[in-house]
mmCIF file of C-alpha atoms in Angstrom:
data_model
loop_
_atom_site.group_PDB
_atom_site.id
_atom_site.type_symbol
_atom_site.label_atom_id
_atom_site.label_comp_id
_atom_site.label_asym_id
_atom_site.label_seq_id
_atom_site.Cartn_x
_atom_site.Cartn_y
_atom_site.Cartn_z
ATOM 1 C CA UNK A 3 120.131 -17.331 -66.082
ATOM 2 C CA UNK A 4 116.349 -17.672 -66.414
ATOM 3 C CA UNK A 5 116.773 -21.227 -67.663
ATOM 4 C CA UNK A 6 119.037 -22.076 -64.708
ATOM 5 C CA UNK A 7 116.521 -20.724 -62.197
ATOM 6 C CA UNK A 8 113.733 -22.686 -63.855
ATOM 7 C CA UNK A 9 115.741 -25.929 -63.881
ATOM 8 C CA UNK A 10 116.607 -25.561 -60.174
ATOM 9 C CA UNK A 11 113.004 -24.816 -59.219
ATOM 10 C CA UNK A 12 113.657 -21.265 -57.997
ATOM 11 C CA UNK A 13 111.407 -19.756 -60.666
ATOM 12 C CA UNK A 14 107.778 -20.753 -61.069
ATOM 13 C CA UNK A 15 107.368 -21.468 -64.780
ATOM 14 C CA UNK A 16 103.723 -21.387 -65.787
ATOM 15 C CA UNK A 17 102.801 -24.512 -67.751
ATOM 16 C CA UNK A 18 99.084 -23.852 -68.289
ATOM 17 C CA UNK A 19 97.501 -20.640 -69.557
ATOM 18 C CA UNK A 20 93.892 -19.782 -68.805
ATOM 19 C CA UNK A 21 91.841 -18.163 -71.561
ATOM 20 C CA UNK A 22 88.310 -16.831 -71.792
ATOM 21 C CA UNK A 23 85.584 -19.403 -72.544
ATOM 22 C CA UNK A 24 84.728 -17.731 -75.855
ATOM 23 C CA UNK A 25 88.276 -18.029 -77.264
ATOM 24 C CA UNK A 26 89.165 -21.053 -79.381
ATOM 25 C CA UNK A 27 92.097 -23.123 -78.108
ATOM 26 C CA UNK A 28 93.574 -23.636 -81.587
ATOM 27 C CA UNK A 29 93.750 -19.890 -82.131
ATOM 28 C CA UNK A 30 95.470 -19.385 -78.792
ATOM 29 C CA UNK A 31 97.986 -22.172 -79.415
ATOM 30 C CA UNK A 32 98.864 -20.704 -82.828
ATOM 31 C CA UNK A 33 99.334 -17.249 -81.340
ATOM 32 C CA UNK A 34 101.473 -18.542 -78.461
ATOM 33 C CA UNK A 35 103.642 -20.497 -80.856
ATOM 34 C CA UNK A 36 104.745 -17.248 -82.515
ATOM 35 C CA UNK A 37 105.811 -15.389 -79.356
ATOM 36 C CA UNK A 38 107.629 -15.843 -76.075
ATOM 37 C CA UNK A 39 105.992 -15.268 -72.698
ATOM 38 C CA UNK A 40 108.209 -13.981 -69.902
ATOM 39 C CA UNK A 41 111.308 -15.322 -71.624
ATOM 40 C CA UNK A 42 109.904 -18.848 -72.069
ATOM 41 C CA UNK A 43 109.000 -20.446 -75.375
ATOM 42 C CA UNK A 44 105.596 -22.107 -75.639
ATOM 43 C CA UNK A 45 106.073 -25.853 -76.185
ATOM 44 C CA UNK A 46 102.909 -27.899 -76.753
ATOM 45 C CA UNK A 47 104.590 -31.027 -75.380
ATOM 46 C CA UNK A 48 105.165 -29.338 -72.020
ATOM 47 C CA UNK A 49 102.652 -26.503 -71.880
ATOM 48 C CA UNK A 50 98.899 -26.344 -72.260
ATOM 49 C CA UNK A 51 95.905 -24.077 -72.729
ATOM 50 C CA UNK A 52 92.971 -24.294 -70.365
ATOM 51 C CA UNK A 53 89.671 -22.499 -70.624
ATOM 52 C CA UNK A 54 88.330 -20.607 -67.637
ATOM 53 C CA UNK A 55 85.610 -22.413 -65.709
ATOM 54 C CA UNK A 56 82.154 -21.844 -67.143
ATOM 55 C CA UNK A 57 79.078 -23.586 -68.598
ATOM 56 C CA UNK A 58 79.412 -24.969 -72.105
ATOM 57 C CA UNK A 59 76.041 -23.419 -73.007
ATOM 58 C CA UNK A 60 77.653 -19.968 -72.739
ATOM 59 C CA UNK A 61 79.780 -20.838 -75.771
ATOM 60 C CA UNK A 62 77.215 -22.659 -77.911
ATOM 61 C CA UNK A 63 74.411 -20.113 -77.640
ATOM 62 C CA UNK A 64 73.930 -18.546 -81.067
ATOM 63 C CA UNK A 65 73.115 -15.074 -79.799
ATOM 64 C CA UNK A 66 76.140 -15.078 -77.476
ATOM 65 C CA UNK A 67 73.886 -14.040 -74.605
ATOM 66 C CA UNK A 68 72.126 -17.003 -72.903
ATOM 67 C CA UNK A 69 68.725 -16.276 -71.462
ATOM 68 C CA UNK A 70 69.922 -16.740 -67.884
ATOM 69 C CA UNK A 71 72.162 -13.693 -68.354
ATOM 70 C CA UNK A 72 69.121 -11.530 -69.075
ATOM 71 C CA UNK A 73 66.489 -10.110 -66.764
ATOM 72 C CA UNK A 74 64.622 -13.380 -66.396
ATOM 73 C CA UNK A 75 67.864 -15.146 -65.552
ATOM 74 C CA UNK A 76 68.787 -12.565 -62.916
ATOM 75 C CA UNK A 77 65.344 -12.900 -61.334
ATOM 76 C CA UNK A 78 65.592 -16.685 -61.359
ATOM 77 C CA UNK A 79 69.055 -16.682 -59.800
ATOM 78 C CA UNK A 80 67.926 -14.285 -57.069
ATOM 79 C CA UNK A 81 64.903 -16.491 -56.387
ATOM 80 C CA UNK A 82 67.057 -19.636 -56.151
ATOM 81 C CA UNK A 83 69.563 -17.893 -53.878
ATOM 82 C CA UNK A 84 66.724 -16.698 -51.614
ATOM 83 C CA UNK A 85 65.266 -20.214 -51.530
ATOM 84 C CA UNK A 86 68.635 -21.690 -50.559
ATOM 85 C CA UNK A 87 69.098 -19.028 -47.862
ATOM 86 C CA UNK A 88 65.672 -19.933 -46.446
ATOM 87 C CA UNK A 89 66.682 -23.606 -46.619
ATOM 88 C CA UNK A 90 69.774 -22.830 -44.529
ATOM 89 C CA UNK A 91 67.636 -20.756 -42.151
ATOM 90 C CA UNK A 92 65.362 -23.758 -41.564
ATOM 91 C CA UNK A 93 68.327 -26.094 -40.986
ATOM 92 C CA UNK A 94 69.565 -24.211 -37.919
ATOM 93 C CA UNK A 95 66.837 -25.401 -35.533
ATOM 94 C CA UNK A 96 67.331 -29.059 -36.436
ATOM 95 C CA UNK A 97 69.441 -31.570 -34.552
ATOM 96 C CA UNK A 98 72.782 -32.675 -35.933
ATOM 97 C CA UNK A 99 71.155 -35.671 -37.628
ATOM 98 C CA UNK A 100 68.445 -33.434 -39.043
ATOM 99 C CA UNK A 101 70.983 -30.939 -40.365
ATOM 100 C CA UNK A 102 72.959 -33.707 -42.036
ATOM 101 C CA UNK A 103 69.736 -35.017 -43.567
ATOM 102 C CA UNK A 104 68.879 -31.532 -44.883
ATOM 103 C CA UNK A 105 72.317 -30.860 -46.335
ATOM 104 C CA UNK A 106 72.665 -34.330 -47.883
ATOM 105 C CA UNK A 107 70.434 -33.384 -50.880
ATOM 106 C CA UNK A 108 72.646 -30.326 -51.424
ATOM 107 C CA UNK A 109 75.696 -32.575 -51.607
ATOM 108 C CA UNK A 110 73.972 -34.678 -54.265
ATOM 109 C CA UNK A 111 72.693 -31.656 -56.172
ATOM 110 C CA UNK A 112 76.185 -30.157 -56.055
ATOM 111 C CA UNK A 113 77.382 -32.905 -58.380
ATOM 112 C CA UNK A 114 74.897 -31.939 -61.097
ATOM 113 C CA UNK A 115 75.364 -28.190 -60.577
ATOM 114 C CA UNK A 116 79.135 -28.599 -60.699
ATOM 115 C CA UNK A 117 78.959 -30.685 -63.877
ATOM 116 C CA UNK A 118 76.913 -27.946 -65.558
ATOM 117 C CA UNK A 119 78.994 -25.070 -64.207
ATOM 118 C CA UNK A 120 82.318 -26.580 -65.368
ATOM 119 C CA UNK A 121 81.052 -28.172 -68.602
ATOM 120 C CA UNK A 122 82.997 -25.993 -71.079
ATOM 121 C CA UNK A 123 85.998 -28.293 -70.623
ATOM 122 C CA UNK A 124 86.684 -31.645 -68.994
ATOM 123 C CA UNK A 125 87.602 -31.106 -65.340
ATOM 124 C CA UNK A 126 88.625 -33.493 -62.534
ATOM 125 C CA UNK A 127 85.615 -34.749 -60.597
ATOM 126 C CA UNK A 128 86.734 -33.189 -57.249
ATOM 127 C CA UNK A 129 86.806 -29.770 -58.933
ATOM 128 C CA UNK A 130 83.346 -30.286 -60.437
ATOM 129 C CA UNK A 131 81.845 -31.393 -57.138
ATOM 130 C CA UNK A 132 83.634 -28.630 -55.207
ATOM 131 C CA UNK A 133 82.348 -25.988 -57.636
ATOM 132 C CA UNK A 134 78.755 -27.156 -57.162
ATOM 133 C CA UNK A 135 79.204 -27.360 -53.384
ATOM 134 C CA UNK A 136 80.571 -23.832 -53.295
ATOM 135 C CA UNK A 137 77.563 -22.519 -55.220
ATOM 136 C CA UNK A 138 74.869 -24.313 -53.191
ATOM 137 C CA UNK A 139 76.351 -24.304 -49.678
ATOM 138 C CA UNK A 140 77.624 -20.760 -50.155
ATOM 139 C CA UNK A 141 74.043 -19.685 -50.849
ATOM 140 C CA UNK A 142 72.553 -21.613 -47.902
ATOM 141 C CA UNK A 143 75.087 -20.659 -45.214
ATOM 142 C CA UNK A 144 74.100 -16.944 -44.933
ATOM 143 C CA UNK A 145 70.559 -18.012 -43.979
ATOM 144 C CA UNK A 146 71.927 -20.507 -41.445
ATOM 145 C CA UNK A 147 74.129 -17.851 -39.855
ATOM 146 C CA UNK A 148 71.372 -15.247 -39.941
ATOM 147 C CA UNK A 149 69.160 -17.541 -37.854
ATOM 148 C CA UNK A 150 72.069 -18.392 -35.556
ATOM 149 C CA UNK A 151 72.932 -14.756 -34.833
ATOM 150 C CA UNK A 152 69.379 -13.422 -34.802
ATOM 151 C CA UNK A 153 69.145 -12.995 -30.977
ATOM 152 C CA UNK A 154 72.451 -11.118 -30.883
ATOM 153 C CA UNK A 155 71.614 -8.203 -33.177
ATOM 154 C CA UNK A 156 72.485 -7.008 -36.654
ATOM 155 C CA UNK A 157 76.165 -6.380 -35.860
ATOM 156 C CA UNK A 158 76.697 -10.021 -34.883
ATOM 157 C CA UNK A 159 74.935 -11.158 -38.054
ATOM 158 C CA UNK A 160 77.139 -8.955 -40.231
ATOM 159 C CA UNK A 161 80.246 -10.297 -38.479
ATOM 160 C CA UNK A 162 79.106 -13.873 -39.101
ATOM 161 C CA UNK A 163 78.502 -13.212 -42.788
ATOM 162 C CA UNK A 164 81.921 -11.576 -43.155
ATOM 163 C CA UNK A 165 83.534 -14.468 -41.272
ATOM 164 C CA UNK A 166 81.874 -16.962 -43.602
ATOM 165 C CA UNK A 167 83.108 -15.155 -46.699
ATOM 166 C CA UNK A 168 86.596 -14.999 -45.172
ATOM 167 C CA UNK A 169 86.509 -18.760 -44.481
ATOM 168 C CA UNK A 170 85.332 -19.491 -48.026
ATOM 169 C CA UNK A 171 88.131 -17.294 -49.393
ATOM 170 C CA UNK A 172 90.675 -19.166 -47.251
ATOM 171 C CA UNK A 173 89.314 -22.519 -48.418
ATOM 172 C CA UNK A 174 89.920 -21.383 -51.988
ATOM 173 C CA UNK A 175 93.198 -19.477 -51.752
ATOM 174 C CA UNK A 176 95.118 -21.493 -49.141
ATOM 175 C CA UNK A 177 95.116 -24.863 -51.008
ATOM 176 C CA UNK A 178 95.966 -23.145 -54.298
ATOM 177 C CA UNK A 179 98.740 -21.135 -52.655
ATOM 178 C CA UNK A 180 100.190 -24.260 -51.055
ATOM 179 C CA UNK A 181 100.157 -25.991 -54.440
ATOM 180 C CA UNK A 182 101.941 -23.012 -56.010
ATOM 181 C CA UNK A 183 104.554 -23.231 -53.237
ATOM 182 C CA UNK A 184 105.463 -26.889 -53.768
ATOM 183 C CA UNK A 185 104.878 -27.533 -57.468
ATOM 184 C CA UNK A 186 107.934 -27.944 -59.697
ATOM 185 C CA UNK A 187 110.160 -28.145 -56.619
ATOM 186 C CA UNK A 188 112.165 -30.796 -54.844
ATOM 187 C CA UNK A 189 109.129 -31.422 -52.596
ATOM 188 C CA UNK A 190 106.778 -32.260 -55.483
ATOM 189 C CA UNK A 191 109.372 -34.491 -57.141
ATOM 190 C CA UNK A 192 109.900 -36.511 -53.954
ATOM 191 C CA UNK A 193 106.367 -36.290 -52.531
ATOM 192 C CA UNK A 194 105.949 -40.026 -51.885
ATOM 193 C CA UNK A 195 109.209 -40.420 -50.005
ATOM 194 C CA UNK A 196 108.709 -37.174 -48.097
ATOM 195 C CA UNK A 197 105.187 -38.173 -47.058
ATOM 196 C CA UNK A 198 106.532 -41.461 -45.753
ATOM 197 C CA UNK A 199 109.200 -39.670 -43.716
ATOM 198 C CA UNK A 200 106.592 -37.334 -42.224
ATOM 199 C CA UNK A 201 104.043 -40.045 -41.401
ATOM 200 C CA UNK A 202 106.373 -42.640 -39.874
ATOM 201 C CA UNK A 203 107.291 -40.557 -36.766
ATOM 202 C CA UNK A 204 103.630 -39.930 -35.883
ATOM 203 C CA UNK A 205 103.241 -43.147 -33.795
ATOM 204 C CA UNK A 206 105.998 -41.761 -31.549
ATOM 205 C CA UNK A 207 105.212 -38.050 -31.768
ATOM 206 C CA UNK A 208 101.502 -38.316 -30.938
ATOM 207 C CA UNK A 209 101.966 -40.300 -27.672
ATOM 208 C CA UNK A 210 104.709 -37.876 -26.613
ATOM 209 C CA UNK A 211 102.531 -34.806 -27.200
ATOM 210 C CA UNK A 212 99.526 -36.514 -25.602
ATOM 211 C CA UNK A 213 101.556 -37.505 -22.530
ATOM 212 C CA UNK A 214 102.795 -33.929 -22.200
ATOM 213 C CA UNK A 215 99.237 -32.563 -22.277
ATOM 214 C CA UNK A 216 98.114 -35.161 -19.752
ATOM 215 C CA UNK A 217 101.058 -34.097 -17.578
ATOM 216 C CA UNK A 218 99.831 -30.489 -17.757
ATOM 217 C CA UNK A 219 96.329 -31.568 -16.792
ATOM 218 C CA UNK A 220 97.108 -33.929 -13.906
ATOM 219 C CA UNK A 221 100.510 -33.039 -12.487
ATOM 220 C CA UNK A 222 100.925 -29.364 -13.297
ATOM 221 C CA UNK A 223 97.377 -28.336 -12.319
ATOM 222 C CA UNK A 224 96.590 -30.782 -9.481
ATOM 223 C CA UNK A 225 100.063 -31.831 -8.330
ATOM 224 C CA UNK A 226 99.254 -35.543 -8.728
ATOM 225 C CA UNK A 227 101.845 -37.679 -10.591
ATOM 226 C CA UNK A 228 100.718 -38.109 -14.179
ATOM 227 C CA UNK A 229 101.616 -41.810 -14.281
ATOM 228 C CA UNK A 230 99.141 -42.513 -11.475
ATOM 229 C CA UNK A 231 96.235 -41.649 -13.797
ATOM 230 C CA UNK A 232 96.426 -44.591 -16.167
ATOM 231 C CA UNK A 233 94.650 -44.058 -19.488
ATOM 232 C CA UNK A 234 94.442 -46.213 -22.625
ATOM 233 C CA UNK A 235 97.035 -45.417 -25.244
ATOM 234 C CA UNK A 236 94.402 -44.430 -27.815
ATOM 235 C CA UNK A 237 93.231 -41.616 -25.519
ATOM 236 C CA UNK A 238 96.811 -40.392 -25.283
ATOM 237 C CA UNK A 239 96.984 -40.258 -29.073
ATOM 238 C CA UNK A 240 93.574 -38.591 -29.298
ATOM 239 C CA UNK A 241 94.672 -35.848 -26.893
ATOM 240 C CA UNK A 242 97.590 -35.042 -29.203
ATOM 241 C CA UNK A 243 95.751 -35.362 -32.508
ATOM 242 C CA UNK A 244 93.969 -31.986 -32.438
ATOM 243 C CA UNK A 245 97.013 -29.929 -31.336
ATOM 244 C CA UNK A 246 99.263 -31.672 -33.859
ATOM 245 C CA UNK A 247 96.851 -31.205 -36.750
ATOM 246 C CA UNK A 248 96.140 -27.658 -35.577
ATOM 247 C CA UNK A 249 99.815 -26.676 -35.629
ATOM 248 C CA UNK A 250 100.219 -28.290 -39.056
ATOM 249 C CA UNK A 251 97.176 -26.357 -40.253
ATOM 250 C CA UNK A 252 98.670 -23.098 -38.975
ATOM 251 C CA UNK A 253 101.641 -23.667 -41.287
ATOM 252 C CA UNK A 254 99.412 -23.638 -44.371
ATOM 253 C CA UNK A 255 98.499 -19.891 -44.563
ATOM 254 C CA UNK A 256 102.168 -18.735 -44.515
ATOM 255 C CA UNK A 257 102.995 -21.477 -47.028
ATOM 256 C CA UNK A 258 100.119 -20.263 -49.217
ATOM 257 C CA UNK A 259 101.412 -16.688 -48.910
ATOM 258 C CA UNK A 260 104.801 -17.815 -50.160
ATOM 259 C CA UNK A 261 103.140 -19.871 -52.910
ATOM 260 C CA UNK A 262 101.186 -16.921 -54.270
ATOM 261 C CA UNK A 263 104.320 -14.766 -54.114
ATOM 262 C CA UNK A 264 106.187 -17.482 -56.015
ATOM 263 C CA UNK A 265 103.313 -17.719 -58.491
ATOM 264 C CA UNK A 266 103.736 -14.030 -59.309
ATOM 265 C CA UNK A 267 107.565 -14.320 -59.292
ATOM 266 C CA UNK A 268 108.010 -12.236 -56.141
ATOM 267 C CA UNK A 269 109.425 -14.874 -53.815
ATOM 268 C CA UNK A 270 113.036 -14.741 -54.986
ATOM 269 C CA UNK A 271 113.336 -11.287 -56.508
ATOM 270 C CA UNK A 272 112.073 -9.863 -53.216
ATOM 271 C CA UNK A 273 113.430 -12.110 -50.490
ATOM 272 C CA UNK A 274 111.441 -10.236 -47.834
ATOM 273 C CA UNK A 275 108.440 -12.399 -48.849
ATOM 274 C CA UNK A 276 110.296 -15.565 -47.920
ATOM 275 C CA UNK A 277 111.456 -14.054 -44.624
ATOM 276 C CA UNK A 278 107.947 -12.853 -43.756
ATOM 277 C CA UNK A 279 106.433 -16.245 -44.637
ATOM 278 C CA UNK A 280 108.943 -18.112 -42.474
ATOM 279 C CA UNK A 281 108.537 -15.685 -39.574
ATOM 280 C CA UNK A 282 104.750 -15.896 -39.782
ATOM 281 C CA UNK A 283 104.872 -19.709 -39.826
ATOM 282 C CA UNK A 284 107.065 -19.838 -36.715
ATOM 283 C CA UNK A 285 104.922 -17.261 -34.910
ATOM 284 C CA UNK A 286 101.678 -19.074 -35.741
ATOM 285 C CA UNK A 287 102.979 -22.485 -34.660
ATOM 286 C CA UNK A 288 104.321 -21.103 -31.369
ATOM 287 C CA UNK A 289 101.057 -19.248 -30.755
ATOM 288 C CA UNK A 290 99.067 -22.382 -31.568
ATOM 289 C CA UNK A 291 101.163 -24.517 -29.223
ATOM 290 C CA UNK A 292 100.724 -22.007 -26.387
ATOM 291 C CA UNK A 293 96.979 -21.818 -27.091
ATOM 292 C CA UNK A 294 96.567 -25.607 -26.899
ATOM 293 C CA UNK A 295 98.554 -25.773 -23.643
ATOM 294 C CA UNK A 296 96.413 -22.959 -22.259
ATOM 295 C CA UNK A 297 93.325 -24.896 -23.346
ATOM 296 C CA UNK A 298 94.505 -27.901 -21.327
ATOM 297 C CA UNK A 299 95.197 -25.742 -18.273
ATOM 298 C CA UNK A 300 91.742 -24.160 -18.566
ATOM 299 C CA UNK A 301 90.166 -27.626 -18.656
ATOM 300 C CA UNK A 302 92.053 -28.560 -15.458
ATOM 301 C CA UNK A 303 90.950 -25.347 -13.732
ATOM 302 C CA UNK A 304 87.334 -26.026 -14.690
ATOM 303 C CA UNK A 305 87.650 -29.531 -13.253
ATOM 304 C CA UNK A 306 89.060 -28.132 -9.987
ATOM 305 C CA UNK A 307 86.211 -25.621 -9.814
ATOM 306 C CA UNK A 308 83.669 -28.399 -10.319
ATOM 307 C CA UNK A 309 85.160 -30.441 -7.487
ATOM 308 C CA UNK A 310 85.145 -27.405 -5.175
ATOM 309 C CA UNK A 311 81.451 -26.973 -6.051
ATOM 310 C CA UNK A 312 80.766 -30.631 -5.129
ATOM 311 C CA UNK A 313 80.193 -31.876 -8.679
ATOM 312 C CA UNK A 314 82.054 -34.491 -10.703
ATOM 313 C CA UNK A 315 84.559 -33.014 -13.198
ATOM 314 C CA UNK A 316 84.279 -33.649 -16.929
ATOM 315 C CA UNK A 317 86.498 -36.250 -18.534
ATOM 316 C CA UNK A 318 89.612 -35.080 -20.370
ATOM 317 C CA UNK A 319 90.657 -37.582 -23.064
ATOM 318 C CA UNK A 320 90.263 -40.636 -20.859
ATOM 319 C CA UNK A 321 91.289 -38.933 -17.587
ATOM 320 C CA UNK A 322 88.207 -39.058 -15.372
ATOM 321 C CA UNK A 323 88.363 -37.528 -11.938
ATOM 322 C CA UNK A 324 86.095 -39.067 -9.309
ATOM 323 C CA UNK A 325 84.885 -37.706 -5.990
ATOM 324 C CA UNK A 326 85.349 -40.410 -3.371
ATOM 325 C CA UNK A 327 85.157 -40.855 0.355
ATOM 326 C CA UNK A 328 88.017 -42.662 2.090
ATOM 327 C CA UNK A 329 87.715 -44.856 5.165
ATOM 328 C CA UNK A 330 90.806 -46.271 6.970
ATOM 329 C CA UNK A 331 91.029 -50.017 7.459
ATOM 330 C CA UNK A 332 93.427 -49.752 10.408
ATOM 331 C CA UNK A 333 94.212 -47.249 13.118
ATOM 332 C CA UNK A 334 97.619 -46.140 11.847
ATOM 333 C CA UNK A 335 97.955 -45.086 8.215
ATOM 334 C CA UNK A 336 101.022 -44.371 6.107
ATOM 335 C CA UNK A 337 99.770 -40.992 4.854
ATOM 336 C CA UNK A 338 102.038 -38.561 3.067
ATOM 337 C CA UNK A 339 101.120 -34.932 3.730
ATOM 338 C CA UNK A 340 98.395 -35.974 6.179
ATOM 339 C CA UNK A 341 96.212 -36.046 8.101
ATOM 340 C CA UNK A 342 93.787 -37.888 5.864
ATOM 341 C CA UNK A 343 90.302 -36.264 5.884
ATOM 342 C CA UNK A 344 87.538 -38.843 6.169
ATOM 343 C CA UNK A 345 84.594 -36.470 6.641
ATOM 344 C CA UNK A 346 84.528 -34.924 3.147
ATOM 345 C CA UNK A 347 84.904 -36.178 -0.445
ATOM 346 C CA UNK A 348 88.296 -36.034 -2.116
ATOM 347 C CA UNK A 349 89.295 -36.147 -5.769
ATOM 348 C CA UNK A 350 91.103 -39.162 -7.208
ATOM 349 C CA UNK A 351 91.995 -39.866 -10.831
ATOM 350 C CA UNK A 352 92.595 -43.577 -10.254
ATOM 351 C CA UNK A 353 92.029 -46.029 -7.426
ATOM 352 C CA UNK A 354 94.256 -48.703 -8.963
ATOM 353 C CA UNK A 355 97.839 -49.233 -7.984
ATOM 354 C CA UNK A 356 99.657 -49.548 -4.682
ATOM 355 C CA UNK A 357 99.485 -45.834 -3.839
ATOM 356 C CA UNK A 358 96.293 -43.769 -3.866
ATOM 357 C CA UNK A 359 96.750 -40.064 -4.653
ATOM 358 C CA UNK A 360 94.049 -37.721 -3.375
ATOM 359 C CA UNK A 361 93.320 -34.023 -3.902
ATOM 360 C CA UNK A 362 91.492 -32.105 -1.167
ATOM 361 C CA UNK A 363 89.269 -29.217 -2.397
ATOM 362 C CA UNK A 364 89.019 -27.804 1.141
ATOM 363 C CA UNK A 365 92.795 -27.331 1.327
ATOM 364 C CA UNK A 366 92.757 -25.890 -2.204
ATOM 365 C CA UNK A 367 90.369 -23.141 -1.055
ATOM 366 C CA UNK A 368 92.750 -22.180 1.759
ATOM 367 C CA UNK A 369 95.280 -20.026 -0.070
ATOM 368 C CA UNK A 370 98.688 -20.373 1.548
ATOM 369 C CA UNK A 371 97.578 -23.447 3.484
ATOM 370 C CA UNK A 372 98.891 -27.022 3.285
ATOM 371 C CA UNK A 373 99.408 -28.792 -0.018
ATOM 372 C CA UNK A 374 96.042 -30.216 -1.186
ATOM 373 C CA UNK A 375 97.692 -33.410 -2.514
ATOM 374 C CA UNK A 376 98.195 -36.402 -0.221
ATOM 375 C CA UNK A 377 98.889 -40.092 -0.767
ATOM 376 C CA UNK A 378 98.158 -43.269 1.138
ATOM 377 C CA UNK A 379 98.666 -46.969 0.529
ATOM 378 C CA UNK A 380 95.644 -48.429 -1.242
ATOM 379 C CA UNK A 381 95.664 -51.553 0.939
ATOM 380 C CA UNK A 382 95.133 -49.448 4.087
ATOM 381 C CA UNK A 383 91.893 -47.734 3.056
ATOM 382 C CA UNK A 384 88.567 -48.424 1.369
ATOM 383 C CA UNK A 385 86.922 -45.986 -1.026
ATOM 384 C CA UNK A 386 83.449 -45.381 -2.418
ATOM 385 C CA UNK A 387 82.107 -42.787 -4.830
ATOM 386 C CA UNK A 388 79.686 -40.024 -3.864
ATOM 387 C CA UNK A 389 76.993 -38.322 -5.922
ATOM 388 C CA UNK A 390 76.955 -34.730 -7.118
ATOM 389 C CA UNK A 391 75.986 -32.188 -4.472
ATOM 390 C CA UNK A 392 77.115 -34.396 -1.579
ATOM 391 C CA UNK A 393 79.677 -32.391 0.363
ATOM 392 C CA UNK A 394 80.007 -34.609 3.473
ATOM 393 C CA UNK A 395 80.918 -38.253 3.876
ATOM 394 C CA UNK A 396 78.484 -40.301 5.971
ATOM 395 C CA UNK A 397 79.855 -41.642 9.218
ATOM 396 C CA UNK A 398 80.778 -45.279 9.104
ATOM 397 C CA UNK A 399 79.848 -47.547 12.037
#
């Protein structure tokens, strides 16, 4: 039965065993060859032995206690950690370019630190660089956050430090958990084909999601038809990129939870883990989708508030509202939901096209009054933009 579950991928058979750095691999392989682990026989052609991450000097030191493990080493490590914290503290007041320039040497030094820290056995270069980055950046970030939260009191600083440690823990445990969830499964065996199937729909999915968010911003919040605010297609894709990647990212923690449960052989013996992981994934994706839609609605409400306060609204992924004054070119206008105000600025998202859609902030302030959206033929009026703070349109001769 155990063999059947392993063959079908339901059981997570461990193929690599981690041992302490001081233990010889040959001794471990000989010992494993004489016993069975969890019902599985150790086969050198399929299984392996891997030493725990550590410096090679820890193993070659004759006394078995390198000097950096003694009092001088503890003092030196504390001094280096304090220096890196001060380095992060100094980086906070710099501009973005200055911060990148300050952290660039850490990225270079991380390569050498990672090579030393993982030198007891040959490791992939991403692991070596990531180990060095974790050591150096993890020491500098508390100083950066301490400076950031300094005006807000000790409680805010403690929360920031705890949040940083939580983020570092997630960066370590989520990728490993996701790998545990998919390794030795149908997904890992068909990764190339599955990735192709997932990537190919994106050129259609992203414009659809982006168009929906633009609909929420223009039509749902302002009542103006979304197709009247023409935007380049790359802005439509950009509007959808963050929500799409965000919802995909929200799937990773539940997947990691299932992966760790599978790693410890809990996922199938106790099916509640699988149910909880699936339920959490659905709940997180739904919550993320609602949060991104709420974010779009909040951006539209801020834009409406700016227009009411006689300032130009911020752009939203290529949708730029503009405060304009409208002057009729003939005595009788074909205005829908008129009359057309000519004494105050109105909001328009586009002046191209045959029909000009306008949003009146004065009507918006009158709760229960007429609809603030009106439309007029573009050929019957002329428009010109107004500056921030200008709440009246000058009289035309």
